[in-house]
Amino acid sequence: MNTEHSEVLSFAVVGHPNEGKSSVVSTLTERDDIRISSTPGETEHAVEYTVELDHKPLLRFVDTPGFQVPRKTLKWLSKRPVDEDAQAISDSFNRDFS
């Protein structure tokens, strides 16, 4: 397990398609390079964005694709290992929900 990675608080932003999840992540991370679109489905995979303080990771936000059943998704996500990275979560989600 990556100790530095596991000590950083991670927050997954989940919800319905085209409801502003990427906009929230962009605002919280103060990043203008996050793609935001009025077209549903712009975010196709979970992507991690880390907020740093003094060049050290402080918080991590995971921007997720839109889900039709967010409560079911959140329940599924809460069962994932806390040290699992965004790509592994995304791959696992695609296997379990496709």
PDB file of C-alpha atoms in Angstrom:
ATOM      1  CA  MET A   1       0.000   0.000   0.000  1.00  0.00           C
ATOM      2  CA  ASN A   2       1.241   3.493  -0.845  1.00  0.00           C
ATOM      3  CA  THR A   3       1.334   5.253   2.539  1.00  0.00           C
ATOM      4  CA  GLU A   4       1.432   8.754   1.084  1.00  0.00           C
ATOM      5  CA  HIS A   5      -1.577   7.958  -1.103  1.00  0.00           C
ATOM      6  CA  SER A   6      -3.611   6.449   1.745  1.00  0.00           C
ATOM      7  CA  GLU A   7      -3.059   9.405   4.111  1.00  0.00           C
ATOM      8  CA  VAL A   8      -4.724  11.807   1.699  1.00  0.00           C
ATOM      9  CA  LEU A   9      -8.469  12.241   2.152  1.00  0.00           C
ATOM     10  CA  SER A  10     -10.277  11.265  -1.035  1.00  0.00           C
ATOM     11  CA  PHE A  11     -13.739  12.367  -2.092  1.00  0.00           C
ATOM     12  CA  ALA A  12     -15.634  10.862  -5.017  1.00  0.00           C
ATOM     13  CA  VAL A  13     -18.113  13.217  -6.667  1.00  0.00           C
ATOM     14  CA  VAL A  14     -21.019  11.084  -7.900  1.00  0.00           C
ATOM     15  CA  GLY A  15     -24.406  11.903  -9.365  1.00  0.00           C
ATOM     16  CA  HIS A  16     -26.634  11.865 -12.409  1.00  0.00           C
ATOM     17  CA  PRO A  17     -25.227  12.607 -15.880  1.00  0.00           C
ATOM     18  CA  ASN A  18     -24.788  16.277 -16.783  1.00  0.00           C
ATOM     19  CA  GLU A  19     -25.457  17.608 -13.270  1.00  0.00           C
ATOM     20  CA  GLY A  20     -22.228  19.568 -12.727  1.00  0.00           C
ATOM     21  CA  LYS A  21     -19.877  17.067 -11.078  1.00  0.00           C
ATOM     22  CA  SER A  22     -16.891  18.199 -13.154  1.00  0.00           C
ATOM     23  CA  SER A  23     -17.742  21.837 -12.426  1.00  0.00           C
ATOM     24  CA  VAL A  24     -17.714  21.110  -8.690  1.00  0.00           C
ATOM     25  CA  VAL A  25     -14.356  19.324  -8.936  1.00  0.00           C
ATOM     26  CA  SER A  26     -12.936  22.133 -11.079  1.00  0.00           C
ATOM     27  CA  THR A  27     -14.010  24.717  -8.505  1.00  0.00           C
ATOM     28  CA  LEU A  28     -12.764  22.765  -5.480  1.00  0.00           C
ATOM     29  CA  THR A  29      -9.386  22.022  -7.055  1.00  0.00           C
ATOM     30  CA  GLU A  30      -9.069  25.485  -8.656  1.00  0.00           C
ATOM     31  CA  ARG A  31      -8.228  23.866 -11.993  1.00  0.00           C
ATOM     32  CA  ASP A  32      -9.289  25.327 -15.306  1.00  0.00           C
ATOM     33  CA  ASP A  33      -8.072  22.350 -17.353  1.00  0.00           C
ATOM     34  CA  ILE A  34     -10.941  20.050 -16.323  1.00  0.00           C
ATOM     35  CA  ARG A  35     -13.257  19.523 -19.292  1.00  0.00           C
ATOM     36  CA  ILE A  36     -16.753  20.827 -18.663  1.00  0.00           C
ATOM     37  CA  SER A  37     -19.504  20.434 -21.232  1.00  0.00           C
ATOM     38  CA  SER A  38     -23.252  20.815 -21.537  1.00  0.00           C
ATOM     39  CA  THR A  39     -23.226  17.501 -23.424  1.00  0.00           C
ATOM     40  CA  PRO A  40     -24.016  14.471 -21.232  1.00  0.00           C
ATOM     41  CA  GLY A  41     -21.271  11.857 -21.131  1.00  0.00           C
ATOM     42  CA  GLU A  42     -18.278  14.198 -21.362  1.00  0.00           C
ATOM     43  CA  THR A  43     -16.618  12.425 -18.408  1.00  0.00           C
ATOM     44  CA  GLU A  44     -16.176   8.793 -19.463  1.00  0.00           C
ATOM     45  CA  HIS A  45     -13.809   7.542 -16.741  1.00  0.00           C
ATOM     46  CA  ALA A  46     -13.097   8.411 -13.124  1.00  0.00           C
ATOM     47  CA  VAL A  47     -10.219  10.886 -12.884  1.00  0.00           C
ATOM     48  CA  GLU A  48      -8.299  11.876  -9.742  1.00  0.00           C
ATOM     49  CA  TYR A  49      -7.343  15.480  -9.011  1.00  0.00           C
ATOM     50  CA  THR A  50      -5.091  16.193  -6.040  1.00  0.00           C
ATOM     51  CA  VAL A  51      -5.019  19.458  -4.104  1.00  0.00           C
ATOM     52  CA  GLU A  52      -1.573  20.200  -2.708  1.00  0.00           C
ATOM     53  CA  LEU A  53      -0.335  22.468   0.063  1.00  0.00           C
ATOM     54  CA  ASP A  54       3.386  23.247   0.172  1.00  0.00           C
ATOM     55  CA  HIS A  55       3.911  20.647  -2.588  1.00  0.00           C
ATOM     56  CA  LYS A  56       2.348  17.896  -0.462  1.00  0.00           C
ATOM     57  CA  PRO A  57      -0.954  16.173  -1.280  1.00  0.00           C
ATOM     58  CA  LEU A  58      -3.723  17.480   0.957  1.00  0.00           C
ATOM     59  CA  LEU A  59      -7.001  16.289  -0.608  1.00  0.00           C
ATOM     60  CA  ARG A  60      -7.968  14.165  -3.576  1.00  0.00           C
ATOM     61  CA  PHE A  61     -11.179  14.517  -5.560  1.00  0.00           C
ATOM     62  CA  VAL A  62     -12.378  11.863  -7.987  1.00  0.00           C
ATOM     63  CA  ASP A  63     -14.512  13.176 -10.826  1.00  0.00           C
ATOM     64  CA  THR A  64     -16.780  10.344 -11.952  1.00  0.00           C
ATOM     65  CA  PRO A  65     -18.973   9.740 -14.990  1.00  0.00           C
ATOM     66  CA  GLY A  66     -22.673  10.307 -14.462  1.00  0.00           C
ATOM     67  CA  PHE A  67     -24.615   7.411 -13.007  1.00  0.00           C
ATOM     68  CA  GLN A  68     -28.315   6.751 -13.441  1.00  0.00           C
ATOM     69  CA  VAL A  69     -28.598   5.308  -9.926  1.00  0.00           C
ATOM     70  CA  PRO A  70     -26.228   7.346  -7.696  1.00  0.00           C
ATOM     71  CA  ARG A  71     -27.309   5.707  -4.415  1.00  0.00           C
ATOM     72  CA  LYS A  72     -26.547   2.246  -5.786  1.00  0.00           C
ATOM     73  CA  THR A  73     -23.235   3.545  -7.096  1.00  0.00           C
ATOM     74  CA  LEU A  74     -22.317   5.156  -3.778  1.00  0.00           C
ATOM     75  CA  LYS A  75     -23.161   1.923  -1.944  1.00  0.00           C
ATOM     76  CA  TRP A  76     -20.937   0.013  -4.377  1.00  0.00           C
ATOM     77  CA  LEU A  77     -18.163   2.607  -4.068  1.00  0.00           C
ATOM     78  CA  SER A  78     -18.207   2.487  -0.257  1.00  0.00           C
ATOM     79  CA  LYS A  79     -17.235  -1.196  -0.427  1.00  0.00           C
ATOM     80  CA  ARG A  80     -14.053  -0.472  -2.408  1.00  0.00           C
ATOM     81  CA  PRO A  81     -10.659  -0.548  -0.656  1.00  0.00           C
ATOM     82  CA  VAL A  82      -9.737   2.934   0.578  1.00  0.00           C
ATOM     83  CA  ASP A  83      -6.307   2.805  -1.058  1.00  0.00           C
ATOM     84  CA  GLU A  84      -7.596   1.843  -4.506  1.00  0.00           C
ATOM     85  CA  ASP A  85      -6.774   4.373  -7.214  1.00  0.00           C
ATOM     86  CA  ALA A  86      -9.312   6.022  -9.499  1.00  0.00           C
ATOM     87  CA  GLN A  87      -8.458   3.945 -12.575  1.00  0.00           C
ATOM     88  CA  ALA A  88      -8.866   0.667 -10.685  1.00  0.00           C
ATOM     89  CA  ILE A  89     -12.204   1.891  -9.341  1.00  0.00           C
ATOM     90  CA  SER A  90     -13.300   2.938 -12.828  1.00  0.00           C
ATOM     91  CA  ASP A  91     -12.262  -0.392 -14.363  1.00  0.00           C
ATOM     92  CA  SER A  92     -14.011  -2.335 -11.618  1.00  0.00           C
ATOM     93  CA  PHE A  93     -17.144  -0.215 -11.948  1.00  0.00           C
ATOM     94  CA  ASN A  94     -17.276  -0.794 -15.685  1.00  0.00           C
ATOM     95  CA  ARG A  95     -17.005  -4.567 -15.111  1.00  0.00           C
ATOM     96  CA  ASP A  96     -19.683  -4.610 -12.395  1.00  0.00           C
ATOM     97  CA  PHE A  97     -22.205  -2.260 -14.035  1.00  0.00           C
ATOM     98  CA  SER A  98     -21.778  -2.898 -17.768  1.00  0.00           C
TER      99      SER A  98
END
